[in-house]
CSV table of N, CA, C and O and ligand atoms in Angstrom, one decimal:
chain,number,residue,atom,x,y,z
A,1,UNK,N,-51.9,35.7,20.1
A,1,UNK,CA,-53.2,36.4,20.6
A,1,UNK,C,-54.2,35.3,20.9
A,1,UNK,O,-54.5,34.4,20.1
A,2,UNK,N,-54.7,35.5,22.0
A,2,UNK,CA,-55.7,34.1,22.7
A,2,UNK,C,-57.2,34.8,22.2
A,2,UNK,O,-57.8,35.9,22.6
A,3,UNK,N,-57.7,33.7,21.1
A,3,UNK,CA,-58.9,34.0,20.4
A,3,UNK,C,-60.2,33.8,21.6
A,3,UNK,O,-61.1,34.6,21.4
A,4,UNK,N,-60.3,33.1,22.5
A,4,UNK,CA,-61.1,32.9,23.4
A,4,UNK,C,-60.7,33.8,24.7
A,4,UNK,O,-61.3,33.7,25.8
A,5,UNK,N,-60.0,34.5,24.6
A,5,UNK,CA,-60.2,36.2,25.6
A,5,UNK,C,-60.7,37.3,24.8
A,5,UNK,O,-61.5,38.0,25.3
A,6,UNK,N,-60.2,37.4,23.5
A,6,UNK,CA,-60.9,38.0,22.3
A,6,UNK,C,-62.9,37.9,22.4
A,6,UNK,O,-63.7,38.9,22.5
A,7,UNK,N,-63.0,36.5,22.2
A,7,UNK,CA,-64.5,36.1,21.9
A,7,UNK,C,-65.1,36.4,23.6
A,7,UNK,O,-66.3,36.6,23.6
A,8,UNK,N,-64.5,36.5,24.7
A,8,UNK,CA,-64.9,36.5,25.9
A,8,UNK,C,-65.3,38.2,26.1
A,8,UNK,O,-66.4,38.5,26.6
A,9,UNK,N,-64.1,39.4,25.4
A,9,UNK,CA,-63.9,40.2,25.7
A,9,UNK,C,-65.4,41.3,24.6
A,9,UNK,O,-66.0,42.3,25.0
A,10,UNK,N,-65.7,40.6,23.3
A,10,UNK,CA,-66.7,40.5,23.0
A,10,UNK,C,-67.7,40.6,23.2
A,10,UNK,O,-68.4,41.6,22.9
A,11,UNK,N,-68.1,39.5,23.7
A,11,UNK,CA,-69.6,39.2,24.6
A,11,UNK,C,-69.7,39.8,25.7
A,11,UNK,O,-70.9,39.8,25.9
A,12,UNK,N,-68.9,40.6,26.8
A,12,UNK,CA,-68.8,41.4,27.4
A,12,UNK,C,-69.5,42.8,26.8
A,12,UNK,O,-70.6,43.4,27.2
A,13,UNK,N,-68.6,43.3,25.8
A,13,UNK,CA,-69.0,44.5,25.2
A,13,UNK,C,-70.4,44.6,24.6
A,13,UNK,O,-71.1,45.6,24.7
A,14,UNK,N,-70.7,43.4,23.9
A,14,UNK,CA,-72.2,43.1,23.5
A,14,UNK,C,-73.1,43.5,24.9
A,14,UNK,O,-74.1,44.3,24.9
A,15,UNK,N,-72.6,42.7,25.7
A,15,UNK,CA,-74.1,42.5,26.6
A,15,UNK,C,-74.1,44.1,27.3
A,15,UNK,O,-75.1,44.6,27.5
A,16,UNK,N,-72.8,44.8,27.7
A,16,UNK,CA,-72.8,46.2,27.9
A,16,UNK,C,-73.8,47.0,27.1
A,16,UNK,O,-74.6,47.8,27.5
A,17,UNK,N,-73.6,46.7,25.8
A,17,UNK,CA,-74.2,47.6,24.2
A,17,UNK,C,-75.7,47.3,24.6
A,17,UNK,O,-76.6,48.2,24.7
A,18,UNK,N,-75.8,45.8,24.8
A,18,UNK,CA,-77.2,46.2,24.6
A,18,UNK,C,-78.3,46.3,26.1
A,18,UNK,O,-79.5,46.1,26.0
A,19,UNK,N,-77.8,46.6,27.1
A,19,UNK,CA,-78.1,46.7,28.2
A,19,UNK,C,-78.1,48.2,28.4
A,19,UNK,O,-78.8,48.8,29.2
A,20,UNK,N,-77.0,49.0,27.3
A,20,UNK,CA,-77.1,50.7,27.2
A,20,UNK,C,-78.5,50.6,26.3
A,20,UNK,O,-79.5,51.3,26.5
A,21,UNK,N,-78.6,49.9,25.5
A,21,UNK,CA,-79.4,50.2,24.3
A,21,UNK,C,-80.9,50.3,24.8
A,21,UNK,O,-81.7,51.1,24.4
A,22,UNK,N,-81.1,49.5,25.7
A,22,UNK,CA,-82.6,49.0,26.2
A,22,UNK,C,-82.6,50.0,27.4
A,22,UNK,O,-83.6,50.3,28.0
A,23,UNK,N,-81.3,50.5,27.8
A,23,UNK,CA,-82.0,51.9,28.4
A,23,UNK,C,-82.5,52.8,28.0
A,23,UNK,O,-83.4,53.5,28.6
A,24,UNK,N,-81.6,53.0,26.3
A,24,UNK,CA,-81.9,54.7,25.7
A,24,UNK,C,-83.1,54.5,25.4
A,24,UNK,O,-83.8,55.5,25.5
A,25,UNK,N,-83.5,53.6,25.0
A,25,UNK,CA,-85.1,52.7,24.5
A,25,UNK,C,-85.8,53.3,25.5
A,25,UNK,O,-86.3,54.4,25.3
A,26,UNK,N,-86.0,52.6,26.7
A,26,UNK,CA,-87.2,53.2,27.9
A,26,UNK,C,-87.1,54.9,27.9
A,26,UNK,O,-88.1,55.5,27.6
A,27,UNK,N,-85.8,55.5,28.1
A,27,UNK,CA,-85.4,56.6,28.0
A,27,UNK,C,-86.6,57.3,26.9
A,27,UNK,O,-87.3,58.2,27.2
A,28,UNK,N,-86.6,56.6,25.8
A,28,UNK,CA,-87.6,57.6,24.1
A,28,UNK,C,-88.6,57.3,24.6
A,28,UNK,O,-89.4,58.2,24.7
A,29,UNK,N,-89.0,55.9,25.0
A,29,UNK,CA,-90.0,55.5,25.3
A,29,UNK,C,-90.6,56.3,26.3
A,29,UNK,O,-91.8,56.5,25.9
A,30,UNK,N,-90.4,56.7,27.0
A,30,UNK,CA,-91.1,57.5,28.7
A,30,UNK,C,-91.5,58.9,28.4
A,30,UNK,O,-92.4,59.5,29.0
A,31,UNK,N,-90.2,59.4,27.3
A,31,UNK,CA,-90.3,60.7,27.2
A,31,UNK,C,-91.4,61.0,26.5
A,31,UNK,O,-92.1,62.0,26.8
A,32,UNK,N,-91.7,60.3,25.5
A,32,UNK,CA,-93.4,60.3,24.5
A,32,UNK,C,-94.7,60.5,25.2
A,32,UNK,O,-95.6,61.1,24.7
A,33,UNK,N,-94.7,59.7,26.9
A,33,UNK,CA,-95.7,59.9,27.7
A,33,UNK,C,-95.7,60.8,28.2
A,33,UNK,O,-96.7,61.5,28.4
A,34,UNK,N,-94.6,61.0,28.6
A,34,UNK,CA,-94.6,62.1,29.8
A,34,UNK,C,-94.3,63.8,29.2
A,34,UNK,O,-93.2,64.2,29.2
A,35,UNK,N,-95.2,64.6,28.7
A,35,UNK,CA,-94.9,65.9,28.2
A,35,UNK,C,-95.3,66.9,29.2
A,35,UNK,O,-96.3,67.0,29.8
A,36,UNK,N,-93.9,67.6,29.3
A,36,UNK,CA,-93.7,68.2,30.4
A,36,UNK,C,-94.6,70.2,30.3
A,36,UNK,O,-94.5,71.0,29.4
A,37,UNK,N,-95.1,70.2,31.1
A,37,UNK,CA,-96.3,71.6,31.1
A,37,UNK,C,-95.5,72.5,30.6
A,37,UNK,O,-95.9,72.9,29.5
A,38,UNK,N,-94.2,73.0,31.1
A,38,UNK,CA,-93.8,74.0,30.8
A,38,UNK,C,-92.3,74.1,29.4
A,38,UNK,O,-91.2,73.5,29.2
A,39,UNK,N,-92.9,75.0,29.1
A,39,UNK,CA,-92.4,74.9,27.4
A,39,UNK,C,-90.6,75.2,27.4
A,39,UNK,O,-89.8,75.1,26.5
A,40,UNK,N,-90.5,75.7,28.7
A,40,UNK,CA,-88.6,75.8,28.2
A,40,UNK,C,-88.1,74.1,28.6
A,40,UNK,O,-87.1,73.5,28.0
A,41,UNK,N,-88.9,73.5,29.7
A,41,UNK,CA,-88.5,72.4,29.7
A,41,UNK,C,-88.7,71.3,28.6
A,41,UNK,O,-88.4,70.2,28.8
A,42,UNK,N,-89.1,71.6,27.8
A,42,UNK,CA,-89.9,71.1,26.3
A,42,UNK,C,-88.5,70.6,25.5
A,42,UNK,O,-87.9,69.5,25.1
A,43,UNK,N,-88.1,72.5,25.5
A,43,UNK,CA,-87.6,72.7,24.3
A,43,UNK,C,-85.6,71.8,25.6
A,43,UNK,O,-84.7,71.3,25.0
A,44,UNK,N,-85.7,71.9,26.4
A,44,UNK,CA,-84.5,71.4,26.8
A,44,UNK,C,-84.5,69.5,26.6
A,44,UNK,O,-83.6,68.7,26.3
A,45,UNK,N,-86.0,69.3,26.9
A,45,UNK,CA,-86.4,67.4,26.5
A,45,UNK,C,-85.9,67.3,25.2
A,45,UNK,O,-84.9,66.6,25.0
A,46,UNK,N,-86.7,68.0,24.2
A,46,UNK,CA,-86.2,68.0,22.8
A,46,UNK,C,-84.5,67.4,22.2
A,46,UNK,O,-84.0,66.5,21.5
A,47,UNK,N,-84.2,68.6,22.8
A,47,UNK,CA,-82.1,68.4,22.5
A,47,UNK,C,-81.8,67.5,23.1
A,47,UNK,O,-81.0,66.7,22.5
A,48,UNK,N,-82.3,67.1,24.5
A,48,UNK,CA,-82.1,65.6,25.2
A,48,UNK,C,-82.4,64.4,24.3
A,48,UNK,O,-81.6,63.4,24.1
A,49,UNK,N,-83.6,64.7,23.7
A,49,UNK,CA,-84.3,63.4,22.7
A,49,UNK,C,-83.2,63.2,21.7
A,49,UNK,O,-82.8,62.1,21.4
A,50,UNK,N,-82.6,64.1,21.2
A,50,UNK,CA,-81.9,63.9,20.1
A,50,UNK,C,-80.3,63.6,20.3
A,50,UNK,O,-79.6,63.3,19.4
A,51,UNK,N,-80.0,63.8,21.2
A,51,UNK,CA,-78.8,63.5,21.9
A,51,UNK,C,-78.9,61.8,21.8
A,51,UNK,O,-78.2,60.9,21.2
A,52,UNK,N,-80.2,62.1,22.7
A,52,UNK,CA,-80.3,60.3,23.1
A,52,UNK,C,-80.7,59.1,21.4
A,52,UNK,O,-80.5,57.9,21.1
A,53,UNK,N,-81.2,60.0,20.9
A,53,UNK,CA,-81.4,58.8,19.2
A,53,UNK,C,-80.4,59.0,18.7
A,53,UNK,O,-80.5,58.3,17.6
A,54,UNK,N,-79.2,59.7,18.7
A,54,UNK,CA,-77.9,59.8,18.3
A,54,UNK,C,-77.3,58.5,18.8
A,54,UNK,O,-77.3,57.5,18.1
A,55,UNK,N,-76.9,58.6,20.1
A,55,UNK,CA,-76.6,57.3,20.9
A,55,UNK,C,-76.9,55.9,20.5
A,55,UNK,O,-76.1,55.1,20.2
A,56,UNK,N,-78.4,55.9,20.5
A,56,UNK,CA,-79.0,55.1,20.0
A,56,UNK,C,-79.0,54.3,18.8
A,56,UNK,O,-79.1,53.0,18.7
A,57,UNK,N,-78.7,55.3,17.6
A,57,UNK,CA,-78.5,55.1,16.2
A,57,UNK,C,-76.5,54.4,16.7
A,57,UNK,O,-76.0,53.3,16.3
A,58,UNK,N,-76.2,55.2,17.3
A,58,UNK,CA,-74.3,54.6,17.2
A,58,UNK,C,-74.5,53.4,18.1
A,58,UNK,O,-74.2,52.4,17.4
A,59,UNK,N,-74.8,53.0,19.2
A,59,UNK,CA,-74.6,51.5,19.8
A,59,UNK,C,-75.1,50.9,19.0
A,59,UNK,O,-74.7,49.8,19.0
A,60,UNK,N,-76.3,51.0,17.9
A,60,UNK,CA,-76.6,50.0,17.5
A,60,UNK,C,-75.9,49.5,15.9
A,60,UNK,O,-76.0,48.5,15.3
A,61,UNK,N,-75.2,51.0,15.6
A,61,UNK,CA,-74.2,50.2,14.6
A,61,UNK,C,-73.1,49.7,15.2
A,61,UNK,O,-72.3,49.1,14.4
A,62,UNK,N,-72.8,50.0,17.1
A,62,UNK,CA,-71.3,49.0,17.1
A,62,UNK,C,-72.2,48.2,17.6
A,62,UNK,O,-71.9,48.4,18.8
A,63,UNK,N,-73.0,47.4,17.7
A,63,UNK,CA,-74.0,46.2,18.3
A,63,UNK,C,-73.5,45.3,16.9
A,63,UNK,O,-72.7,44.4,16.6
A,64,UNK,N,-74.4,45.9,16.3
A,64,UNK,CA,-73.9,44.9,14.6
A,64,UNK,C,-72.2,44.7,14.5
A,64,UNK,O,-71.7,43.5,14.5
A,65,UNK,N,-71.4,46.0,14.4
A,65,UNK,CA,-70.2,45.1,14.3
A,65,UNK,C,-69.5,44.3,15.6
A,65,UNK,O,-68.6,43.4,15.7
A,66,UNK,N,-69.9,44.7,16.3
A,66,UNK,CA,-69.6,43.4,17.5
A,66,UNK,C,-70.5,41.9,17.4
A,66,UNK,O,-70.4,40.9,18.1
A,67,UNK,N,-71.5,42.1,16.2
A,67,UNK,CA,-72.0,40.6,16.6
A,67,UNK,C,-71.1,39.9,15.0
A,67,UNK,O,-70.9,38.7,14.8
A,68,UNK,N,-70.5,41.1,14.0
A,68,UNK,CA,-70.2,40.6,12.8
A,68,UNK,C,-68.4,39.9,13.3
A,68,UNK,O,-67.7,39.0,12.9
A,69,UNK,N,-68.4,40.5,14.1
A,69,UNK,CA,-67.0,40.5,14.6
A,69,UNK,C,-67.2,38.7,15.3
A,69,UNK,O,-66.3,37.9,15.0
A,70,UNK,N,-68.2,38.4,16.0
A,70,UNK,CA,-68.6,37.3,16.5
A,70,UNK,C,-68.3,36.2,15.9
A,70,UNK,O,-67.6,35.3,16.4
A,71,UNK,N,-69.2,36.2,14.4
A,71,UNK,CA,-69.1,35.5,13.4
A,71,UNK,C,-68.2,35.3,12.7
A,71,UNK,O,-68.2,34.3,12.0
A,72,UNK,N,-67.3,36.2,12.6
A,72,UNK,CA,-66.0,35.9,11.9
A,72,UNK,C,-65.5,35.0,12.2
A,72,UNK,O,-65.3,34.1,11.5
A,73,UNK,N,-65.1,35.3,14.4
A,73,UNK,CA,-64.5,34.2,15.0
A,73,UNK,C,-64.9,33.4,14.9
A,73,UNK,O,-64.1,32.5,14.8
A,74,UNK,N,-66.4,32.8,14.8
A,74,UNK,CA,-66.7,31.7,14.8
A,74,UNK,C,-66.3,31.1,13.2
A,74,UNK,O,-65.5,30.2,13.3
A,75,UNK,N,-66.4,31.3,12.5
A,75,UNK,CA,-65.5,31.2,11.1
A,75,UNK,C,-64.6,31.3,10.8
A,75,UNK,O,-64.2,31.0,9.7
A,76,UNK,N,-64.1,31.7,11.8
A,76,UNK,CA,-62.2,31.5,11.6
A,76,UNK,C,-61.7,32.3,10.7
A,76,UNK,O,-60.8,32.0,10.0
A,77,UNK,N,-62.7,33.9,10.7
A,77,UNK,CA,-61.9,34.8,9.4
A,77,UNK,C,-61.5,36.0,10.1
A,77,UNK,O,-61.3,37.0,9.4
A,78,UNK,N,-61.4,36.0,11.4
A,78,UNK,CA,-61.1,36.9,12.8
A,78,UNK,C,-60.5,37.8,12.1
A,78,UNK,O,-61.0,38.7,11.5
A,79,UNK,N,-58.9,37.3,12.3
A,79,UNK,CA,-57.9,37.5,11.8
A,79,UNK,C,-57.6,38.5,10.8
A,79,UNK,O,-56.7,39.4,10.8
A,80,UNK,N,-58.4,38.1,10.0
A,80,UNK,CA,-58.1,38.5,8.7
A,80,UNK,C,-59.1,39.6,8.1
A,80,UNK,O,-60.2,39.7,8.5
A,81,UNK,N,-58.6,40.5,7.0
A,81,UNK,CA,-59.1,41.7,6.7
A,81,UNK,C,-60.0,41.5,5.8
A,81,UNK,O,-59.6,40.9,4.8
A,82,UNK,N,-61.6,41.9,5.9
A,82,UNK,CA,-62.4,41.2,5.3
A,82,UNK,C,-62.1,41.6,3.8
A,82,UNK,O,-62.2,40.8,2.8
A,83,UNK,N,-61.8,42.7,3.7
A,83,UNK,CA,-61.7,43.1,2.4
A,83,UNK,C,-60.4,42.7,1.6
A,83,UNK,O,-60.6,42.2,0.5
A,84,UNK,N,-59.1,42.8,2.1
A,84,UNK,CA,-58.1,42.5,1.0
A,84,UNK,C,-57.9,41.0,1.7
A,84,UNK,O,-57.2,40.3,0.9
A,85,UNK,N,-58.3,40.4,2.6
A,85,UNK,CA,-57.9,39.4,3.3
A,85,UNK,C,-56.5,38.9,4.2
A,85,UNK,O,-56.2,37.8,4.6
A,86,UNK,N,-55.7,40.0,4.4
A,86,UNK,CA,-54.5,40.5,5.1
A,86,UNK,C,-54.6,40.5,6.0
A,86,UNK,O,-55.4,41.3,6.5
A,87,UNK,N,-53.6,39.7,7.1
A,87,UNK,CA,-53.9,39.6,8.9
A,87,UNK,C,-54.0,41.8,8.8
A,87,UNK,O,-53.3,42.7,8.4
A,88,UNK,N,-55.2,41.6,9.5
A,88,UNK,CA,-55.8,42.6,10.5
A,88,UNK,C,-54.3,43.2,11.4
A,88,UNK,O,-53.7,44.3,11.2
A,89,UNK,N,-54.1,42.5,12.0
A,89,UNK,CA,-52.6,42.9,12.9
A,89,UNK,C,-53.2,43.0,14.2
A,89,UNK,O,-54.2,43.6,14.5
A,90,UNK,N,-52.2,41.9,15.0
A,90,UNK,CA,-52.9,42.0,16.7
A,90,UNK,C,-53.2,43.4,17.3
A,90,UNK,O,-54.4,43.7,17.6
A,91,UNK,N,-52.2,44.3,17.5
A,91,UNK,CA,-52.3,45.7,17.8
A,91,UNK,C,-53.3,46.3,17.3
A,91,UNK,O,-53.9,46.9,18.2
A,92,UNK,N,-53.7,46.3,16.3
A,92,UNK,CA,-55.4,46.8,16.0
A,92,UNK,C,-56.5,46.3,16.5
A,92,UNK,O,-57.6,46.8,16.8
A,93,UNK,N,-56.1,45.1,16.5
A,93,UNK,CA,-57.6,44.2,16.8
A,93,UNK,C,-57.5,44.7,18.5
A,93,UNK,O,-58.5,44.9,19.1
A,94,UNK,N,-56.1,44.7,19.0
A,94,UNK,CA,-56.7,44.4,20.5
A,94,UNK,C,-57.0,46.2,21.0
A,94,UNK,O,-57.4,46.6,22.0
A,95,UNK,N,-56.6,46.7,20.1
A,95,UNK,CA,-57.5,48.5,20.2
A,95,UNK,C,-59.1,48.4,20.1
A,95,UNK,O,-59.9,48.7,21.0
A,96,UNK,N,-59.5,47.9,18.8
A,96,UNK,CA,-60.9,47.7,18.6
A,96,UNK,C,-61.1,46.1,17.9
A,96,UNK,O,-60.9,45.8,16.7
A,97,UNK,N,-61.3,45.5,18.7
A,97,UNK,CA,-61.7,44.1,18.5
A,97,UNK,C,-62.9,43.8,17.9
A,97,UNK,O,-63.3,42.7,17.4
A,98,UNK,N,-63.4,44.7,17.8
A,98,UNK,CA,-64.7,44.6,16.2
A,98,UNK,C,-64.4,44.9,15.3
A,98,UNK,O,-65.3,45.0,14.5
A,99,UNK,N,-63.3,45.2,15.0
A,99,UNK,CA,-62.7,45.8,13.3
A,99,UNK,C,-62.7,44.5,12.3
A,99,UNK,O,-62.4,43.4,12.4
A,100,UNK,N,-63.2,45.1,11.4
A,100,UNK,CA,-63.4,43.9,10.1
A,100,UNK,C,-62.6,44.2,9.1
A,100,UNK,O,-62.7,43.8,7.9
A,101,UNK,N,-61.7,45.1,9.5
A,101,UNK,CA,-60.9,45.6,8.2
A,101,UNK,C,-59.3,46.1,8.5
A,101,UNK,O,-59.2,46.8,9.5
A,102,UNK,N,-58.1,45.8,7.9
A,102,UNK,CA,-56.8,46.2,7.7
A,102,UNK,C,-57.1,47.9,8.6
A,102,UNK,O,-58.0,48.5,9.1
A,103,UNK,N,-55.6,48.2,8.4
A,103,UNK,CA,-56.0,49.6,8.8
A,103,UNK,C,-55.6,50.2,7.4
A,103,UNK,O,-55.8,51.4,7.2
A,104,UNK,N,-55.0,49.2,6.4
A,104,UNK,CA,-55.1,50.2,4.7
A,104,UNK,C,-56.6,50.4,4.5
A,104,UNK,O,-57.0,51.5,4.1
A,105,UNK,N,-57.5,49.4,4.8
A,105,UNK,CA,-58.7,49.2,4.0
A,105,UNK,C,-59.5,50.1,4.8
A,105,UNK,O,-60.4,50.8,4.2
A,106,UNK,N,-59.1,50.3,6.5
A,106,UNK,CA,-60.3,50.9,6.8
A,106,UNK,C,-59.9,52.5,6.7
A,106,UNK,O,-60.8,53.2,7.1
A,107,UNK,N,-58.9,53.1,6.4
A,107,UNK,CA,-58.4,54.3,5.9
A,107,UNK,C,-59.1,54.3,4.3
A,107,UNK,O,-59.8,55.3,3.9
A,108,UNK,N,-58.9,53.6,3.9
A,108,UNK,CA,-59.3,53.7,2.3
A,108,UNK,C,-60.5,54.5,2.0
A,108,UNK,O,-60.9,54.6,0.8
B,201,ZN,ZN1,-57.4,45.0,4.2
C-alpha cells in the first residue's frame, strides 16, 4: 500500500471537509441576519438550521480524524491500530483511510 497516495488522498478529503465546513458556517451565519416575515417559513429555516449544525457538528469530527490520521502518517503509526497496536489491515484503511483503530477495537 503506497503511503504517499494514502497522505495525498487525505489532504484531498481535508481540503473538501473544510471548504464544506466554511460553507455550513456562512450558511448559520446569514440565516441569524436574515429573519424571514412570515412564520411558516421560520418554522421550515428552523429544521433547516438544525439539519445544517448536525452537518456541521459531523465534518468537523471527521476534520479531526482526518488531520489525526495525518499525524500518524507523519509518525509512522499509520499502519497500525492505535489501541492494541495491530496492522489496521490495508482493506480497511483503503475503505476509510482515517481509521485509527483495528476493526476488533473499533467494534469494541
Ligand atoms: Zn486494535
Amino acid at each position: 500500500m503506497n503511503l504517499h497516495d494514502i497522505k495525498a488522498q487525505l489532504l484531498t478529503v481535508k481540503a473538501e471537509m473544510e471548504a464544506r465546513l466554511l460553507r455550513t458556517h456562512k450558511h448559520i451565519h446569514l440565516k441569524d441576519e436574515a429573519v424571514s416575515p412570515n412564520f411558516h417559513e421560520q418554522v421550515v429555516e428552523r429544521e433547516d438550521d438544525e439539519i445544517v449544525h448536525a452537518l456541521d457538528m459531523e465534518g468537523r469530527k471527521e476534520l479531526e480524524q482526518i488531520n489525526r490520521a495525518l499525524q500518524r502518517l507523519e509518525a509512522g503509526h499509520y499502519l497500525n491500530c492505535g489501541r492494541c497496536g495491530q496492522p489496521i489491515g490495508e482493506q480497511r484503511l483503503i475503505a476509510v483511510p482515517y481509521t485509527e483503530f483495528c476493526i476488533k477495537c473499533a467494534g469494541a
